[in-house]
């Protein structure tokens, strides 16, 4: 290994231990242990341009072991990204570009937010899949316009998380050969040596997935790591490179121990480490020759210029494809989309179908897909129940382009893979499961909201209306809990029209994810005026009104029909009510105070109706809430609704008591 390689690695170590020490918090051990691996990848293989972090054909780099964020920040700083030393000195401080864990859209060059272990490698599977599908879709003879790798650094913790199994198993099956993961095999976690609780043969595990595995690579030898990466690029399978390392490498007294995992080294040990490394520079000082060795501006600019030239030639021969690729990578919708959505809304009104909203969702997908070549759907083994396929869709297979993914029983993996697809660009991913299994996906949903990316999560079988499958499958708390995730847009439509609007809103939303929640049971169509159809987009609107209204009935999804039935009963008894459909409370809450007051006027008692927990609804100043505050039961849906008091009779009775 050359002396400059050693010096480049030591620069990472110095920056990591100095930044963690100054912040008095952080994880110096991983950056110090993976420094040579970083030199090998970032100086000899990674295709990127610090001057344009969003270049379409750049390699993607994911730091799955995100607690070691100073490794990535050091790399970004040293290679020339817009991350000055002042930001490294501000590590883990308020509003810095160097937060405790890497955050997408905060720091130039960070491809995804990582920290919850296992999700980084899973995002990377999504990125690699997006690359493969885009290449199959857009590349032409003599024009490999999409041709890049996805590299992942990950540790023992990522491999312990069950999501890594879900994602890596699928990656092997789909032969994502441009996915290369480098495992930091240091045998240490915060609790100490991992062998008592993590003793599996990881290499065999990945071989069983269908991965190419390169064993026993010296993670402190730049040439050895570089040769392994070069070999990985020749494989027709995804590759795991097993890099044996010592956590905190360079620290005379703490290397190889858990003491260096999640705490500063301390001034005394840092001084000893500097001496041991021969790093005779003050904190946060990097010699110019080291900067020069690390800087990637010249090479990156040339790589992008070469690609731009190739893309220009591609555009001359395939102008439509070039324009389409640029549109999709920019996240813009086609000119036809809005027209297609508008036409489909009219179709919904004309047909006036009484169907389950899961079927209404499928009909919306079918209608909108022709205007959305970037649609990439899927389901966690429940396609026939979730209804996320459409007539023209094609299954994704190892050697076949497609736009519908059979994720298998991998709800968490599916959701995090979708996030990776969205982050890569070029596709709008959606994936489905039963609503109750959103629990399995929860942290990936949260990450999508945190990153503000366009992932569309489809959840069907949304309540006790599921019926005979019983309380294990019946959602009670799930809708409310999804609404509590900041920046998660949640829709629970009541019929075909609201389902179409929900899909339109999710597709058009560029700054965050959406959860679309649909029923198993049939829901009657509700006639509306054009203005009412337009108002659906506001999340809540007046569906039926009477100038003599004595109360407001608020409902979502299948319970809107109950509100309408109760209103009819009350009318026959001489009691008028206003009915408010609230398909998206999260959207309604963002409207102006004036609009919200016009929908929910002061002075009228409000009664909310939803087949789920009641606590969420009290924030709207309700006089009463009809819901389900226990787990469900196994019985036909109609029986359950009666059992839990979700009937027109009971709702009408409550109104009479409240007015």
XYZ file of C-alpha atoms in Angstrom, residues 37-549:
513
model
C -11.947 0.824 2.275
C -13.112 4.383 1.603
C -9.803 5.257 -0.069
C -10.086 2.230 -2.355
C -13.646 2.946 -3.446
C -13.689 6.724 -3.590
C -10.294 7.311 -5.152
C -10.194 4.372 -7.579
C -13.714 3.305 -8.522
C -16.530 5.670 -7.599
C -17.886 7.585 -10.599
C -19.087 10.948 -9.323
C -18.700 14.676 -9.823
C -18.483 16.835 -6.688
C -19.495 19.836 -8.813
C -22.776 18.170 -9.791
C -24.028 15.788 -7.100
C -27.208 15.120 -9.129
C -25.548 13.987 -12.362
C -27.884 11.289 -13.717
C -25.299 8.576 -14.399
C -23.228 8.950 -11.228
C -22.566 5.936 -9.075
C -24.699 5.883 -5.938
C -22.968 5.552 -2.599
C -24.933 4.556 0.490
C -23.543 4.619 4.017
C -25.887 2.049 5.525
C -24.045 2.133 8.858
C -25.066 5.761 9.109
C -23.843 6.287 12.670
C -20.385 6.527 11.100
C -21.473 9.705 9.340
C -18.140 11.431 9.785
C -16.681 8.993 7.281
C -19.046 10.297 4.625
C -18.653 13.934 5.628
C -14.878 13.597 5.517
C -15.087 12.015 2.047
C -17.415 14.687 0.720
C -15.206 17.452 2.086
C -11.951 15.956 0.858
C -13.164 15.103 -2.643
C -14.492 18.597 -3.325
C -18.205 18.743 -2.515
C -19.741 21.924 -1.148
C -19.056 20.937 2.426
C -16.450 23.282 3.880
C -14.347 22.565 6.950
C -16.546 24.927 8.952
C -19.371 22.399 8.574
C -17.197 19.545 9.812
C -16.308 21.677 12.826
C -20.058 22.113 13.329
C -20.703 18.359 13.413
C -23.965 17.408 15.139
C -24.907 21.044 15.793
C -28.204 22.782 15.069
C -28.841 23.459 11.356
C -25.415 22.246 10.275
C -24.895 20.296 7.063
C -23.283 17.580 9.160
C -26.081 16.131 11.288
C -25.509 13.125 13.536
C -26.664 10.735 10.819
C -26.553 11.520 7.079
C -29.689 13.256 5.857
C -30.865 13.419 2.269
C -31.320 16.950 0.864
C -29.323 18.446 3.743
C -25.790 17.577 2.679
C -24.616 17.647 -0.961
C -23.637 14.137 -2.018
C -25.762 12.280 0.535
C -27.970 9.921 -1.464
C -30.268 8.772 1.333
C -30.932 9.319 5.001
C -29.425 6.502 7.030
C -29.186 5.631 10.675
C -31.945 3.067 11.231
C -29.723 0.094 10.436
C -30.568 -2.137 7.505
C -32.491 0.478 5.592
C -29.455 1.850 3.778
C -28.643 -1.468 2.120
C -32.346 -1.843 1.337
C -32.529 1.631 -0.229
C -29.489 0.604 -2.236
C -31.329 -2.452 -3.556
C -34.027 -0.057 -4.780
C -31.414 2.184 -6.418
C -29.739 -0.748 -8.135
C -33.101 -2.036 -9.331
C -34.003 1.395 -10.713
C -30.669 1.540 -12.534
C -31.216 -1.882 -14.056
C -34.766 -1.148 -15.204
C -33.875 2.264 -16.632
C -30.947 0.729 -18.508
C -33.235 -1.932 -19.970
C -35.758 0.727 -20.909
C -33.527 3.464 -22.342
C -30.183 2.008 -23.412
C -29.705 1.316 -27.095
C -27.029 -0.415 -29.160
C -23.869 1.679 -28.847
C -25.498 3.856 -26.161
C -25.186 2.725 -22.532
C -26.675 5.957 -21.243
C -27.615 4.409 -17.912
C -24.594 2.524 -16.637
C -23.633 3.021 -13.018
C -23.072 1.087 -9.817
C -24.584 1.303 -6.373
C -22.057 0.878 -3.580
C -22.898 0.265 0.054
C -20.893 0.371 3.244
C -22.540 -1.647 5.998
C -21.684 -3.154 9.349
C -22.721 -6.044 11.541
C -25.748 -4.111 12.780
C -27.205 -3.800 9.272
C -26.835 -7.538 8.799
C -28.532 -8.317 12.099
C -31.611 -6.333 11.113
C -34.226 -8.553 9.486
C -34.804 -6.052 6.685
C -31.344 -6.836 5.291
C -32.501 -10.407 4.756
C -35.668 -9.266 2.985
C -33.810 -6.926 0.654
C -30.680 -8.951 -0.068
C -32.680 -12.091 -0.784
C -34.661 -10.210 -3.432
C -31.527 -8.552 -4.830
C -29.987 -11.969 -5.411
C -33.119 -13.312 -7.066
C -33.270 -10.307 -9.406
C -29.520 -10.527 -10.139
C -28.777 -6.896 -9.382
C -25.156 -7.268 -10.442
C -24.371 -3.572 -10.192
C -24.967 -3.627 -6.443
C -21.709 -3.969 -4.512
C -21.789 -4.051 -0.716
C -18.666 -3.766 1.417
C -19.146 -5.309 4.851
C -17.191 -3.811 7.711
C -16.535 -7.086 9.517
C -15.129 -5.778 12.797
C -17.130 -7.991 15.165
C -18.013 -5.092 17.472
C -21.283 -3.402 18.366
C -22.126 -0.978 21.148
C -22.717 -3.876 23.533
C -19.302 -5.384 22.802
C -18.045 -8.327 20.787
C -20.955 -9.595 18.689
C -20.049 -13.284 18.600
C -22.338 -14.274 21.521
C -25.371 -12.951 19.606
C -24.250 -12.825 15.960
C -22.377 -15.973 15.020
C -23.868 -16.883 11.645
C -21.764 -17.546 8.567
C -22.623 -14.326 6.751
C -20.746 -15.289 3.595
C -22.755 -18.507 3.272
C -25.948 -16.575 3.954
C -25.294 -14.274 1.017
C -24.205 -17.114 -1.234
C -27.564 -18.729 -0.461
C -29.254 -15.514 -1.615
C -27.515 -15.830 -4.979
C -24.811 -13.229 -4.310
C -21.226 -13.273 -5.424
C -19.200 -13.303 -2.201
C -15.570 -12.234 -1.930
C -14.244 -13.474 1.402
C -11.469 -12.488 3.774
C -10.386 -9.183 2.271
C -7.964 -7.160 4.393
C -10.009 -4.030 5.000
C -6.881 -2.060 5.901
C -5.179 -2.758 2.576
C -6.272 -0.322 -0.146
C -4.972 -2.498 -3.002
C -6.708 -5.602 -1.698
C -10.041 -3.792 -1.391
C -9.638 -2.162 -4.799
C -8.911 -5.520 -6.429
C -12.012 -6.982 -4.774
C -14.171 -4.156 -6.140
C -12.723 -4.663 -9.628
C -13.521 -8.364 -9.381
C -17.051 -7.607 -8.173
C -17.699 -5.542 -11.275
C -17.194 -8.642 -13.413
C -19.918 -10.652 -11.713
C -23.442 -11.226 -13.006
C -24.666 -11.226 -9.391
C -24.731 -8.636 -6.628
C -21.523 -8.804 -4.619
C -20.708 -8.869 -0.927
C -17.095 -7.998 -0.151
C -16.176 -9.216 3.325
C -13.658 -6.718 4.696
C -11.959 -7.721 7.927
C -11.230 -4.580 9.944
C -10.451 -3.323 13.407
C -12.874 -0.716 14.697
C -11.063 2.476 15.686
C -7.962 1.447 13.707
C -5.037 3.657 14.718
C -6.038 4.188 18.329
C -3.322 2.559 20.481
C -5.585 1.721 23.426
C -9.151 1.625 22.084
C -8.905 0.011 18.639
C -10.824 -3.244 18.388
C -13.071 -2.457 21.360
C -16.590 -1.178 21.879
C -15.127 1.826 23.705
C -14.490 3.537 20.377
C -17.867 2.696 18.822
C -20.116 5.448 20.108
C -18.074 7.898 22.144
C -15.234 10.381 21.642
C -11.729 9.039 22.098
C -10.811 11.803 24.542
C -8.020 14.350 24.192
C -5.330 12.059 25.616
C -6.128 9.127 23.326
C -6.437 11.405 20.299
C -2.941 12.728 20.999
C -1.622 9.173 21.225
C -3.444 8.228 18.027
C -1.928 11.168 16.182
C 1.509 10.085 17.313
C 0.891 6.460 16.359
C -0.313 7.472 12.891
C 2.402 10.030 12.372
C -0.298 12.644 11.810
C 1.479 15.771 12.948
C -1.220 18.315 12.150
C -3.553 20.326 14.369
C -7.260 19.434 14.587
C -9.189 20.038 11.364
C -6.065 20.804 9.360
C -5.409 18.877 6.134
C -2.168 19.374 4.151
C -2.534 20.576 0.584
C -0.923 17.484 -0.903
C -3.585 15.360 0.813
C -6.346 17.577 -0.530
C -4.813 17.238 -3.987
C -4.688 13.448 -3.719
C -8.326 13.284 -2.670
C -9.861 15.931 -4.943
C -12.218 14.448 -7.528
C -13.244 17.617 -9.372
C -11.066 17.105 -12.454
C -11.858 13.429 -12.937
C -15.532 13.927 -12.102
C -15.926 16.844 -14.503
C -14.310 14.802 -17.260
C -16.510 11.772 -16.574
C -19.627 13.883 -16.707
C -18.421 15.707 -19.822
C -17.849 12.356 -21.531
C -21.335 11.261 -20.548
C -22.845 14.537 -21.760
C -21.150 14.044 -25.092
C -22.495 10.494 -25.339
C -25.944 11.667 -24.315
C -25.837 14.371 -26.970
C -25.159 11.725 -29.596
C -27.940 9.601 -28.099
C -30.326 12.552 -28.273
C -29.556 13.064 -31.961
C -30.596 9.482 -32.742
C -33.267 8.989 -30.089
C -34.692 12.443 -29.323
C -37.937 11.185 -27.777
C -36.187 8.766 -25.445
C -33.700 11.435 -24.379
C -36.453 13.894 -23.588
C -38.410 11.244 -21.708
C -35.416 10.233 -19.597
C -34.694 13.834 -18.658
C -38.337 14.451 -17.765
C -38.541 11.420 -15.570
C -35.221 11.994 -13.821
C -36.378 15.543 -13.064
C -39.504 14.121 -11.444
C -41.853 15.998 -13.754
C -45.134 14.513 -14.953
C -46.065 14.166 -18.603
C -48.164 16.836 -20.289
C -50.941 14.261 -20.607
C -51.289 13.431 -16.955
C -53.612 16.189 -15.797
C -55.855 15.719 -18.843
C -55.964 11.972 -18.218
C -56.872 12.465 -14.552
C -59.612 14.947 -15.395
C -61.111 12.604 -17.984
C -61.059 9.725 -15.530
C -62.850 11.752 -12.861
C -65.650 12.326 -15.367
C -65.718 8.590 -16.078
C -66.140 7.925 -12.362
C -69.113 10.285 -12.240
C -70.663 8.795 -15.350
C -70.311 5.181 -14.232
C -71.394 5.817 -10.622
C -70.114 2.389 -9.575
C -70.675 0.796 -6.194
C -67.467 -1.172 -5.674
C -64.819 -1.675 -3.018
C -62.363 1.215 -2.948
C -59.512 -1.273 -3.479
C -61.144 -2.008 -6.839
C -61.659 1.716 -7.380
C -57.933 2.093 -6.748
C -57.092 -0.519 -9.363
C -59.407 1.188 -11.840
C -57.594 4.474 -11.181
C -54.225 2.806 -11.759
C -55.539 1.308 -14.997
C -56.785 4.694 -16.195
C -53.721 6.722 -15.195
C -50.964 4.276 -16.162
C -50.949 5.183 -19.888
C -49.939 8.729 -18.916
C -47.356 7.451 -16.414
C -44.650 5.345 -18.067
C -42.665 5.918 -14.853
C -45.223 3.989 -12.772
C -43.507 1.101 -10.955
C -46.043 -0.827 -8.929
C -45.943 -3.864 -6.732
C -47.309 -5.739 -3.773
C -46.005 -7.742 -0.852
C -47.436 -11.057 -2.064
C -51.020 -9.824 -2.113
C -51.448 -8.559 -5.657
C -54.773 -10.332 -6.109
C -56.079 -8.756 -2.903
C -54.404 -5.346 -3.041
C -55.220 -4.983 -6.757
C -52.081 -3.046 -7.667
C -51.638 -4.625 -11.081
C -53.121 -3.402 -14.350
C -53.758 -4.974 -17.750
C -50.644 -3.657 -19.476
C -48.219 -4.111 -16.608
C -45.325 -6.507 -16.894
C -43.642 -8.414 -14.080
C -40.082 -7.517 -13.118
C -37.838 -10.559 -13.411
C -34.099 -11.174 -13.274
C -33.729 -11.029 -17.057
C -36.890 -9.149 -17.968
C -37.814 -5.489 -17.799
C -41.051 -4.840 -16.030
C -43.072 -2.243 -14.175
C -44.695 -4.410 -11.511
C -42.676 -6.002 -8.716
C -43.595 -9.149 -6.828
C -41.947 -8.191 -3.544
C -42.895 -11.401 -1.786
C -43.809 -11.360 1.895
C -41.444 -8.480 2.598
C -43.515 -5.481 3.742
C -40.618 -3.605 5.358
C -38.226 -4.499 2.577
C -40.748 -3.433 -0.056
C -41.256 -0.037 1.528
C -37.546 0.725 1.908
C -36.793 -0.557 -1.610
C -39.499 1.799 -2.876
C -37.717 4.635 -1.084
C -34.497 3.692 -2.872
C -36.290 3.680 -6.220
C -37.762 7.118 -5.512
C -34.358 8.451 -4.440
C -32.674 7.134 -7.569
C -35.187 8.815 -9.836
C -36.812 7.770 -13.076
C -39.749 5.897 -11.549
C -42.658 6.647 -9.236
C -42.894 3.593 -6.989
C -46.015 2.297 -5.303
C -46.423 -0.865 -3.298
C -49.188 -2.462 -1.326
C -50.102 -4.691 1.564
C -52.948 -4.996 4.062
C -53.250 -1.930 6.265
C -52.591 -3.852 9.461
C -49.187 -4.855 8.078
C -48.173 -1.231 7.718
C -46.751 -1.903 11.189
C -44.067 -4.029 9.566
C -43.228 -1.154 7.226
C -43.444 1.648 9.741
C -39.880 2.897 9.904
C -39.544 2.976 6.115
C -42.725 5.044 5.925
C -41.259 7.391 8.496
C -38.013 7.677 6.523
C -39.922 8.474 3.337
C -41.676 11.299 5.153
C -38.426 12.516 6.697
C -36.741 12.601 3.281
C -39.781 14.147 1.575
C -39.743 11.702 -1.307
C -42.547 10.503 -3.593
C -43.187 6.974 -2.408
C -46.806 5.867 -2.592
C -47.863 3.300 -0.003
C -51.093 1.485 -0.798
C -52.961 -0.186 2.064
C -56.120 -2.209 1.560
C -58.458 -4.134 3.890
C -58.626 -1.048 6.017
C -60.829 -1.829 9.031
C -63.122 -4.268 10.769
C -64.743 -4.384 7.329
C -62.148 -7.063 6.603
C -64.480 -9.377 8.468
C -63.756 -13.052 9.012
C -59.955 -12.851 9.065
C -60.355 -11.389 12.526
C -58.475 -8.988 14.782
C -54.991 -10.028 13.619
C -55.813 -8.580 10.230
C -58.324 -5.868 11.147
C -56.888 -2.372 11.320
C -57.995 -0.311 14.267
C -55.193 2.065 15.252
C -53.366 2.184 11.921
C -55.077 5.039 10.070
C -54.732 7.349 13.043
C -51.101 6.442 13.595
C -50.206 7.040 9.952
C -51.753 10.506 10.206
C -49.397 11.267 13.078
C -46.273 10.871 10.923
C -45.127 14.398 9.976
C -45.281 15.051 6.227
C -47.176 11.827 5.511
C -50.234 12.546 3.374
C -52.970 10.043 4.243
C -56.086 9.377 2.139
C -59.039 7.151 3.019
C -61.539 7.707 0.181
C -65.199 6.748 0.255
C -65.870 5.877 -3.402
C -64.499 5.809 -6.932
C -64.267 9.574 -7.317
C -62.433 10.169 -4.061
C -60.138 7.234 -4.855
C -59.196 8.828 -8.184
C -58.521 12.172 -6.514
C -56.378 10.449 -3.882
C -54.264 8.802 -6.556
C -53.939 12.082 -8.434
C -52.817 13.897 -5.289
C -50.227 11.239 -4.441
C -48.781 11.233 -7.957
C -48.647 15.021 -8.178
C -47.063 15.403 -4.761
C -43.319 15.857 -5.225
C -42.323 16.729 -1.660
C -43.467 13.769 0.361
C -44.988 10.299 0.514
C -48.632 9.319 0.558
C -50.538 6.492 2.190
C -53.650 5.492 0.251
C -56.097 3.427 2.290
C -58.797 1.349 0.658
C -61.658 -0.942 1.686
C -62.258 -4.605 1.064
C -66.029 -4.159 1.125
C -68.174 -2.340 -1.440
C -68.795 1.379 -0.975
C -71.687 3.132 -2.708
C -70.981 5.878 -5.227
C -71.845 9.376 -4.034
C -73.046 11.930 -6.632
C -71.311 15.303 -6.465
C -71.279 18.694 -8.115
C -68.218 19.795 -10.058
C -67.310 22.087 -7.178
C -67.501 19.241 -4.712
C -65.236 17.133 -6.907
C -62.759 20.012 -6.975
C -62.995 20.391 -3.191
C -61.992 16.782 -2.575
C -58.422 17.931 -3.198
C -58.680 20.008 -0.015
C -58.943 16.853 2.063
C -62.330 17.654 3.597
C -65.452 19.206 2.113
C -69.206 19.539 2.503
C -70.821 16.558 0.822
C -74.435 17.225 1.838
C -75.859 20.293 3.519
C -79.027 21.896 4.780
C -79.448 25.511 5.868
C -81.243 24.216 8.950
C -78.507 21.781 9.931
